[in-house]
mmCIF file of C-alpha atoms in Angstrom:
data_model
loop_
_atom_site.group_PDB
_atom_site.id
_atom_site.type_symbol
_atom_site.label_atom_id
_atom_site.label_comp_id
_atom_site.label_asym_id
_atom_site.label_seq_id
_atom_site.Cartn_x
_atom_site.Cartn_y
_atom_site.Cartn_z
ATOM 1 C CA MET N 286 -87.266 105.029 -126.591
ATOM 2 C CA PRO N 287 -85.266 108.303 -126.730
ATOM 3 C CA ALA N 288 -85.192 110.028 -123.367
ATOM 4 C CA GLY N 289 -86.373 113.295 -124.888
ATOM 5 C CA PRO N 290 -84.640 116.603 -125.453
ATOM 6 C CA LEU N 291 -82.563 118.063 -122.684
ATOM 7 C CA LEU N 292 -83.400 121.467 -121.395
ATOM 8 C CA PRO N 293 -80.731 124.022 -122.229
ATOM 9 C CA LEU N 294 -78.616 124.533 -119.131
ATOM 10 C CA PRO N 295 -79.672 128.167 -118.500
ATOM 11 C CA GLU N 296 -83.323 127.104 -118.539
ATOM 12 C CA LEU N 297 -82.599 124.157 -116.261
ATOM 13 C CA GLU N 298 -80.701 126.403 -113.906
ATOM 14 C CA ALA N 299 -83.631 128.816 -113.880
ATOM 15 C CA ARG N 300 -85.954 125.986 -112.897
ATOM 16 C CA ILE N 301 -83.590 124.895 -110.177
ATOM 17 C CA GLU N 302 -83.492 128.464 -108.897
ATOM 18 C CA ARG N 303 -87.279 128.478 -108.845
ATOM 19 C CA TRP N 304 -87.298 125.281 -106.812
ATOM 20 C CA ILE N 305 -84.710 126.575 -104.417
ATOM 21 C CA ALA N 306 -86.961 129.590 -103.847
ATOM 22 C CA LEU N 307 -90.007 127.365 -103.378
ATOM 23 C CA GLU N 308 -88.158 125.091 -100.971
ATOM 24 C CA ALA N 309 -86.937 128.086 -99.013
ATOM 25 C CA ALA N 310 -90.483 129.410 -98.836
ATOM 26 C CA SER N 311 -91.870 126.112 -97.619
ATOM 27 C CA GLU N 312 -91.831 125.465 -93.901
ATOM 28 C CA GLU N 313 -91.816 121.762 -94.568
ATOM 29 C CA ALA N 314 -89.220 121.900 -97.333
ATOM 30 C CA PHE N 315 -88.253 118.238 -97.588
ATOM 31 C CA GLY N 316 -90.930 116.900 -95.296
ATOM 32 C CA LEU N 317 -93.653 116.785 -97.903
ATOM 33 C CA PRO N 318 -94.715 113.305 -98.982
ATOM 34 C CA PRO N 319 -93.801 112.364 -102.557
ATOM 35 C CA GLU N 320 -97.429 112.428 -103.704
ATOM 36 C CA GLU N 321 -97.462 116.177 -103.106
ATOM 37 C CA PHE N 322 -95.134 116.513 -106.036
ATOM 38 C CA SER N 323 -95.631 115.671 -109.690
ATOM 39 C CA ASP N 324 -93.871 112.933 -111.638
ATOM 40 C CA ASP N 325 -92.191 115.586 -113.714
ATOM 41 C CA ARG N 326 -88.575 114.565 -114.162
ATOM 42 C CA GLU N 327 -87.334 118.126 -114.279
ATOM 43 C CA GLU N 328 -88.896 118.738 -110.913
ATOM 44 C CA LYS N 329 -87.507 115.499 -109.488
ATOM 45 C CA PHE N 330 -84.097 116.327 -110.799
ATOM 46 C CA ALA N 331 -84.224 119.882 -109.498
ATOM 47 C CA ARG N 332 -85.250 118.614 -106.080
ATOM 48 C CA TRP N 333 -82.350 116.177 -106.074
ATOM 49 C CA VAL N 334 -79.924 118.968 -106.981
ATOM 50 C CA VAL N 335 -81.319 121.139 -104.209
ATOM 51 C CA MET N 336 -81.081 118.278 -101.722
ATOM 52 C CA ALA N 337 -77.538 117.328 -102.745
ATOM 53 C CA ALA N 338 -76.316 120.928 -102.680
ATOM 54 C CA SER N 339 -77.826 121.498 -99.263
ATOM 55 C CA VAL N 340 -76.200 118.392 -97.766
ATOM 56 C CA HIS N 341 -72.886 118.444 -99.597
ATOM 57 C CA PRO N 342 -71.116 121.833 -99.729
ATOM 58 C CA ARG N 343 -68.757 120.709 -102.499
ATOM 59 C CA PHE N 344 -71.523 119.209 -104.630
ATOM 60 C CA ARG N 345 -71.123 119.976 -108.301
ATOM 61 C CA PHE N 346 -73.451 118.585 -110.936
ATOM 62 C CA VAL N 347 -71.584 117.526 -114.056
ATOM 63 C CA ARG N 348 -73.114 116.068 -117.172
ATOM 64 C CA ASN N 349 -71.686 114.623 -120.355
ATOM 65 C CA GLU N 350 -71.339 117.412 -122.913
ATOM 66 C CA THR N 351 -70.632 114.835 -125.622
ATOM 67 C CA VAL N 352 -72.355 111.464 -125.422
ATOM 68 C CA HIS N 353 -70.298 108.605 -126.819
ATOM 69 C CA TRP N 354 -71.867 105.687 -128.633
ATOM 70 C CA SER N 355 -70.212 102.314 -129.242
ATOM 71 C CA PRO N 356 -72.873 99.797 -130.257
ATOM 72 C CA PRO N 357 -72.036 96.092 -130.012
ATOM 73 C CA GLU N 358 -70.089 94.605 -132.898
ATOM 74 C CA GLN N 359 -70.748 90.953 -132.118
ATOM 75 C CA PRO N 360 -73.505 88.918 -130.477
ATOM 76 C CA LEU N 361 -73.834 88.741 -126.713
ATOM 77 C CA ALA N 362 -72.857 85.077 -126.933
ATOM 78 C CA ALA N 363 -69.487 86.189 -128.297
ATOM 79 C CA SER N 364 -68.999 89.169 -125.952
ATOM 80 C CA ARG N 365 -66.680 89.370 -122.964
ATOM 81 C CA VAL N 366 -68.502 91.090 -120.115
ATOM 82 C CA ALA N 367 -67.202 93.047 -117.113
ATOM 83 C CA LEU N 368 -69.186 94.339 -114.133
ATOM 84 C CA LEU N 369 -68.722 97.731 -112.480
ATOM 85 C CA SER N 370 -70.509 98.990 -109.392
ATOM 86 C CA THR N 371 -70.458 102.364 -107.675
ATOM 87 C CA GLY N 372 -72.013 100.909 -104.539
ATOM 88 C CA GLY N 373 -68.802 101.189 -102.498
ATOM 89 C CA ILE N 374 -67.933 97.554 -103.078
ATOM 90 C CA ARG N 375 -64.475 95.989 -102.684
ATOM 91 C CA LEU N 376 -62.791 92.801 -101.571
ATOM 92 C CA ARG N 377 -62.394 92.429 -97.818
ATOM 93 C CA SER N 378 -58.649 92.357 -98.418
ATOM 94 C CA GLN N 379 -58.712 95.803 -100.091
ATOM 95 C CA ALA N 380 -58.559 99.123 -98.233
ATOM 96 C CA PRO N 381 -61.939 100.642 -97.258
ATOM 97 C CA TYR N 382 -63.322 103.553 -99.252
ATOM 98 C CA GLU N 383 -63.680 106.989 -97.706
ATOM 99 C CA VAL N 384 -67.400 107.277 -96.957
ATOM 100 C CA ASP N 385 -67.419 111.071 -96.502
ATOM 101 C CA CYS N 386 -68.773 112.365 -99.817
ATOM 102 C CA GLU N 387 -66.910 115.660 -99.404
ATOM 103 C CA LEU N 388 -63.592 113.835 -99.592
ATOM 104 C CA ALA N 389 -64.527 112.560 -103.074
ATOM 105 C CA ASP N 390 -62.839 109.165 -102.924
ATOM 106 C CA ALA N 391 -62.196 108.485 -106.610
ATOM 107 C CA SER N 392 -60.196 105.312 -105.963
ATOM 108 C CA TRP N 393 -61.210 102.026 -107.526
ATOM 109 C CA ASN N 394 -60.579 98.368 -106.998
ATOM 110 C CA ALA N 395 -60.113 95.604 -109.523
ATOM 111 C CA ILE N 396 -62.087 92.551 -108.462
ATOM 112 C CA PRO N 397 -60.909 89.217 -109.895
ATOM 113 C CA ARG N 398 -63.633 87.267 -111.688
ATOM 114 C CA GLU N 399 -63.119 84.292 -109.374
ATOM 115 C CA ALA N 400 -64.205 86.310 -106.302
ATOM 116 C CA GLY N 401 -66.984 84.630 -104.352
ATOM 117 C CA PRO N 402 -69.815 85.865 -102.144
ATOM 118 C CA GLY N 403 -67.803 85.778 -98.919
ATOM 119 C CA ASP N 404 -64.972 87.865 -100.342
ATOM 120 C CA PHE N 405 -66.718 91.255 -100.417
ATOM 121 C CA ALA N 406 -67.197 94.274 -98.182
ATOM 122 C CA ILE N 407 -69.348 97.352 -98.849
ATOM 123 C CA ASP N 408 -68.515 100.842 -97.544
ATOM 124 C CA HIS N 409 -71.418 103.166 -98.186
ATOM 125 C CA GLU N 410 -73.763 105.012 -95.869
ATOM 126 C CA HIS N 411 -76.385 106.327 -98.279
ATOM 127 C CA TYR N 412 -78.387 103.223 -99.048
ATOM 128 C CA ASN N 413 -79.409 99.973 -97.430
ATOM 129 C CA HIS N 414 -76.961 97.265 -98.476
ATOM 130 C CA ALA N 415 -78.091 94.619 -96.021
ATOM 131 C CA ASP N 416 -79.194 92.355 -98.885
ATOM 132 C CA ALA N 417 -75.966 92.855 -100.826
ATOM 133 C CA ASP N 418 -73.994 92.166 -97.643
ATOM 134 C CA ARG N 419 -75.718 88.771 -97.520
ATOM 135 C CA ASP N 420 -75.667 88.130 -101.257
ATOM 136 C CA VAL N 421 -73.356 90.289 -103.344
ATOM 137 C CA ASN N 422 -75.163 89.196 -106.512
ATOM 138 C CA CYS N 423 -78.027 91.623 -105.838
ATOM 139 C CA MET N 424 -75.605 94.426 -106.659
ATOM 140 C CA LEU N 425 -72.566 92.930 -108.409
ATOM 141 C CA PRO N 426 -73.795 89.677 -109.976
ATOM 142 C CA VAL N 427 -70.449 87.895 -110.150
ATOM 143 C CA GLU N 428 -71.874 84.386 -109.764
ATOM 144 C CA ARG N 429 -74.819 84.983 -112.071
ATOM 145 C CA LEU N 430 -72.491 86.261 -114.806
ATOM 146 C CA ARG N 431 -70.301 83.159 -114.522
ATOM 147 C CA GLU N 432 -73.455 81.052 -114.887
ATOM 148 C CA LEU N 433 -74.545 82.920 -118.032
ATOM 149 C CA ALA N 434 -71.066 82.380 -119.461
ATOM 150 C CA ALA N 435 -71.213 78.677 -118.597
ATOM 151 C CA THR N 436 -74.487 78.283 -120.498
ATOM 152 C CA GLY N 437 -73.128 80.208 -123.481
ATOM 153 C CA GLU N 438 -75.575 83.114 -123.261
ATOM 154 C CA VAL N 439 -72.594 85.366 -122.634
ATOM 155 C CA GLY N 440 -69.321 84.903 -124.501
ATOM 156 C CA GLY N 441 -67.082 85.198 -121.461
ATOM 157 C CA VAL N 442 -66.338 86.878 -118.161
ATOM 158 C CA ALA N 443 -63.654 89.561 -118.060
ATOM 159 C CA PRO N 444 -60.700 88.738 -115.824
ATOM 160 C CA ARG N 445 -61.412 91.773 -113.635
ATOM 161 C CA HIS N 446 -64.538 93.589 -112.487
ATOM 162 C CA VAL N 447 -64.494 97.069 -110.923
ATOM 163 C CA GLY N 448 -65.626 98.477 -107.580
ATOM 164 C CA LEU N 449 -65.916 102.196 -106.818
ATOM 165 C CA MET N 450 -67.387 104.534 -104.252
ATOM 166 C CA GLY N 451 -70.648 106.180 -105.265
ATOM 167 C CA CYS N 452 -71.166 109.310 -103.231
ATOM 168 C CA ILE N 453 -68.704 111.850 -104.617
ATOM 169 C CA SER N 454 -69.468 115.546 -104.289
ATOM 170 C CA ASP N 455 -66.975 116.757 -106.850
ATOM 171 C CA PRO N 456 -66.448 114.228 -109.665
ATOM 172 C CA SER N 457 -63.449 115.960 -111.314
ATOM 173 C CA GLU N 458 -60.849 113.344 -110.360
ATOM 174 C CA LEU N 459 -63.306 110.545 -111.064
ATOM 175 C CA LEU N 460 -64.014 111.867 -114.541
ATOM 176 C CA HIS N 461 -60.541 112.901 -115.620
ATOM 177 C CA GLY N 462 -58.329 110.484 -113.679
ATOM 178 C CA THR N 463 -60.140 107.352 -112.604
ATOM 179 C CA ALA N 464 -62.471 106.762 -115.535
ATOM 180 C CA PRO N 465 -59.818 106.896 -118.290
ATOM 181 C CA ARG N 466 -57.580 104.523 -116.301
ATOM 182 C CA LEU N 467 -60.492 102.155 -115.819
ATOM 183 C CA ALA N 468 -61.244 102.242 -119.516
ATOM 184 C CA GLU N 469 -57.605 101.404 -120.284
ATOM 185 C CA MET N 470 -57.747 98.387 -117.997
ATOM 186 C CA LEU N 471 -60.987 97.172 -119.546
ATOM 187 C CA LEU N 472 -59.560 97.554 -123.040
ATOM 188 C CA ALA N 473 -56.427 95.661 -122.018
ATOM 189 C CA ASP N 474 -58.672 92.882 -120.724
ATOM 190 C CA GLY N 475 -60.447 92.637 -124.075
ATOM 191 C CA VAL N 476 -63.811 93.646 -122.622
ATOM 192 C CA ASP N 477 -66.674 94.092 -125.111
ATOM 193 C CA LEU N 478 -69.511 95.030 -122.760
ATOM 194 C CA VAL N 479 -69.670 96.611 -119.307
ATOM 195 C CA LEU N 480 -72.695 96.517 -117.008
ATOM 196 C CA LEU N 481 -72.684 99.386 -114.503
ATOM 197 C CA THR N 482 -74.779 99.071 -111.368
ATOM 198 C CA PRO N 483 -75.362 101.603 -108.582
ATOM 199 C CA GLY N 484 -75.743 100.857 -104.926
ATOM 200 C CA MET I 188 -72.122 106.616 -112.797
ATOM 201 C CA GLY I 189 -73.187 108.011 -116.180
ATOM 202 C CA LEU I 190 -69.947 109.996 -116.319
ATOM 203 C CA ILE I 191 -67.791 106.876 -115.949
ATOM 204 C CA GLN I 192 -70.038 105.039 -118.362
ATOM 205 C CA ASN I 193 -69.551 107.690 -121.037
ATOM 206 C CA VAL I 194 -65.753 107.536 -120.738
ATOM 207 C CA ILE I 195 -65.823 103.745 -121.132
ATOM 208 C CA GLU I 196 -68.194 104.017 -124.084
ATOM 209 C CA GLY I 197 -65.844 106.614 -125.573
ATOM 210 C CA ALA I 198 -63.010 104.101 -125.368
ATOM 211 C CA GLY I 199 -64.989 101.890 -127.751
ATOM 212 C CA ILE I 200 -66.565 99.523 -125.218
ATOM 213 C CA THR I 201 -70.334 99.008 -125.217
ATOM 214 C CA THR I 202 -71.977 99.879 -121.902
ATOM 215 C CA ILE I 203 -75.334 99.514 -120.192
ATOM 216 C CA SER I 204 -76.126 101.034 -116.822
ATOM 217 C CA ALA I 205 -78.875 100.207 -114.359
ATOM 218 C CA THR I 206 -80.499 103.164 -112.635
ATOM 219 C CA MET I 207 -83.012 103.691 -109.883
ATOM 220 C CA LYS I 208 -82.803 107.467 -110.392
ATOM 221 C CA PRO I 209 -83.711 107.906 -114.069
ATOM 222 C CA GLU I 210 -84.173 111.658 -113.751
ATOM 223 C CA ILE I 211 -80.517 112.008 -112.767
ATOM 224 C CA THR I 212 -79.414 109.563 -115.470
ATOM 225 C CA HIS I 213 -81.354 111.619 -118.003
ATOM 226 C CA TYR I 214 -79.629 114.880 -117.109
ATOM 227 C CA VAL I 215 -76.192 113.311 -116.778
ATOM 228 C CA ARG I 216 -76.777 112.014 -120.332
ATOM 229 C CA ALA I 217 -75.745 108.395 -119.921
ATOM 230 C CA PRO I 218 -75.177 106.663 -123.263
ATOM 231 C CA ARG I 219 -77.601 103.781 -122.608
ATOM 232 C CA ALA I 220 -79.510 102.934 -119.435
ATOM 233 C CA ALA I 221 -82.178 100.736 -117.896
ATOM 234 C CA ARG I 222 -84.556 102.078 -115.293
ATOM 235 C CA MET I 223 -84.984 99.457 -112.579
ATOM 236 C CA ARG I 224 -88.204 99.445 -110.582
ATOM 237 C CA LEU I 225 -86.289 97.977 -107.672
ATOM 238 C CA PRO I 226 -85.041 99.552 -104.442
ATOM 239 C CA GLN I 227 -81.630 101.104 -104.015
ATOM 240 C CA GLY I 228 -79.157 98.443 -102.986
ATOM 241 C CA ASN I 229 -80.909 95.786 -105.062
ATOM 242 C CA PRO I 230 -80.390 96.598 -108.748
ATOM 243 C CA LEU I 231 -80.304 92.851 -109.548
ATOM 244 C CA GLY I 232 -83.183 91.872 -107.278
ATOM 245 C CA GLU I 233 -83.482 90.064 -103.993
ATOM 246 C CA ALA I 234 -80.823 88.322 -101.941
ATOM 247 C CA GLY I 235 -80.687 84.562 -102.362
ATOM 248 C CA ARG I 236 -82.930 84.473 -105.445
ATOM 249 C CA ALA I 237 -80.506 83.266 -108.070
ATOM 250 C CA GLU I 238 -83.054 82.676 -110.829
ATOM 251 C CA GLN I 239 -84.524 86.172 -110.438
ATOM 252 C CA GLN I 240 -81.045 87.702 -110.491
ATOM 253 C CA ARG I 241 -80.100 85.645 -113.550
ATOM 254 C CA VAL I 242 -83.177 86.805 -115.487
ATOM 255 C CA ILE I 243 -82.578 90.460 -114.626
ATOM 256 C CA LEU I 244 -78.887 90.187 -115.504
ATOM 257 C CA GLY I 245 -79.715 88.507 -118.822
ATOM 258 C CA ASP I 246 -82.201 91.270 -119.665
ATOM 259 C CA LEU I 247 -79.743 94.022 -118.800
ATOM 260 C CA LEU I 248 -77.017 92.456 -120.910
ATOM 261 C CA ARG I 249 -79.347 92.104 -123.904
ATOM 262 C CA LEU I 250 -80.360 95.763 -123.933
ATOM 263 C CA PRO I 251 -77.411 97.047 -126.009
ATOM 264 C CA TRP I 252 -78.759 94.936 -128.878
ATOM 265 C CA VAL I 253 -82.223 96.426 -128.411
ATOM 266 C CA ILE I 254 -81.468 100.099 -127.733
ATOM 267 C CA THR I 255 -80.544 101.892 -130.923
ATOM 268 C CA GLU I 256 -80.782 105.535 -129.856
ATOM 269 C CA PRO I 257 -78.094 107.212 -127.706
ATOM 270 C CA GLU I 258 -79.277 108.486 -124.309
ATOM 271 C CA SER I 259 -82.199 106.067 -124.214
ATOM 272 C CA ILE I 260 -83.507 104.991 -120.824
ATOM 273 C CA VAL I 261 -85.758 101.939 -121.025
ATOM 274 C CA THR I 262 -87.807 100.618 -118.135
ATOM 275 C CA LEU I 263 -87.309 96.953 -117.342
ATOM 276 C CA PRO I 264 -90.490 95.109 -116.381
ATOM 277 C CA HIS I 265 -89.222 93.474 -113.212
ATOM 278 C CA ARG I 266 -90.825 94.624 -109.999
ATOM 279 C CA TRP I 267 -89.992 94.096 -106.374
ATOM 280 C CA ARG I 268 -91.421 90.894 -104.910
ATOM 281 C CA ARG I 269 -93.824 90.425 -107.770
ATOM 282 C CA GLU I 270 -94.612 87.665 -110.198
ATOM 283 C CA ALA I 271 -92.372 86.943 -113.158
ATOM 284 C CA ARG I 272 -92.605 89.469 -115.964
ATOM 285 C CA PRO I 273 -91.894 89.124 -119.677
ATOM 286 C CA SER I 274 -88.220 89.387 -120.502
ATOM 287 C CA VAL I 275 -86.414 91.495 -123.047
ATOM 288 C CA ARG I 276 -86.195 89.781 -126.425
ATOM 289 C CA LEU I 277 -83.585 90.320 -129.074
ATOM 290 C CA PRO I 278 -84.749 91.449 -132.543
ATOM 291 C CA GLY I 279 -86.293 88.460 -134.311
ATOM 292 C CA GLU I 280 -87.277 86.677 -131.122
ATOM 293 C CA THR I 281 -90.967 86.424 -130.343
ATOM 294 C CA GLY I 282 -92.766 87.669 -127.253
ATOM 295 C CA GLY I 283 -91.295 89.922 -124.628
ATOM 296 C CA GLU I 284 -91.899 93.496 -123.718
ATOM 297 C CA VAL I 285 -89.875 96.589 -123.001
ATOM 298 C CA THR I 286 -91.856 99.584 -121.861
ATOM 299 C CA ALA I 287 -91.210 103.098 -123.053
ATOM 300 C CA ALA I 288 -88.672 105.511 -121.688
ATOM 301 C CA LEU I 289 -88.823 107.474 -118.459
#
């Protein structure tokens, strides 16, 4: 189950450099079909870094230097659950997110647990959210979570869920400003478990 | 997303993230993640399919009781527009299947 050892950063950076050189040398850089490339995760990751850096001038890859670990202390049936999505989701009544990744919109919206399918809007231009526009539960399963709480599989639904923007070139404000404030809110709400979903 | 997740986990709250880009999740070093074999935009499945969404949500929420190693990424068995797959089982429950990491 462990994801395997991480490459030391200098080695990873060397591999990324190698891929940048290969991409630069290839006339079809990003036009090659996926089957031309291996399933190697280092390669996939390096290609993503190259792609992101080429599209987003302010792109900065940041990883967790220390990984925190808070295993559950009570059964799921006794746990209060909150949802968080970085798919650019908000209530229609809340201000739209900035969709330009360079502007690094680190704002967030608290979404009351009573919110229903017709209450949402999605601001994001990097993935197809047509399904989630029709049925928010494919991305932020607010109704499904209420149902699991009603049957007792889940202990309870937190009073507030969280919506954020996903495409952020420089995550500094997100990491050092937004995330700690979010965590404070979730703690104040007595949340035991958070499910995070992308767009 | 793994950055936010780690801050929340550091505050003492258990977290589980769904990812369609496990190679990024791996290098970000998310505390605990599930690789979804579903398209971007549909981490919980298809629109209008409440039972499918409920099963996927239930599986995701059970994973913190199954994953015991930090930085694990497990692959959930659900596939796009495919038949039902075995669900995640808690320790002590019979049946079920969780495939290996990344």
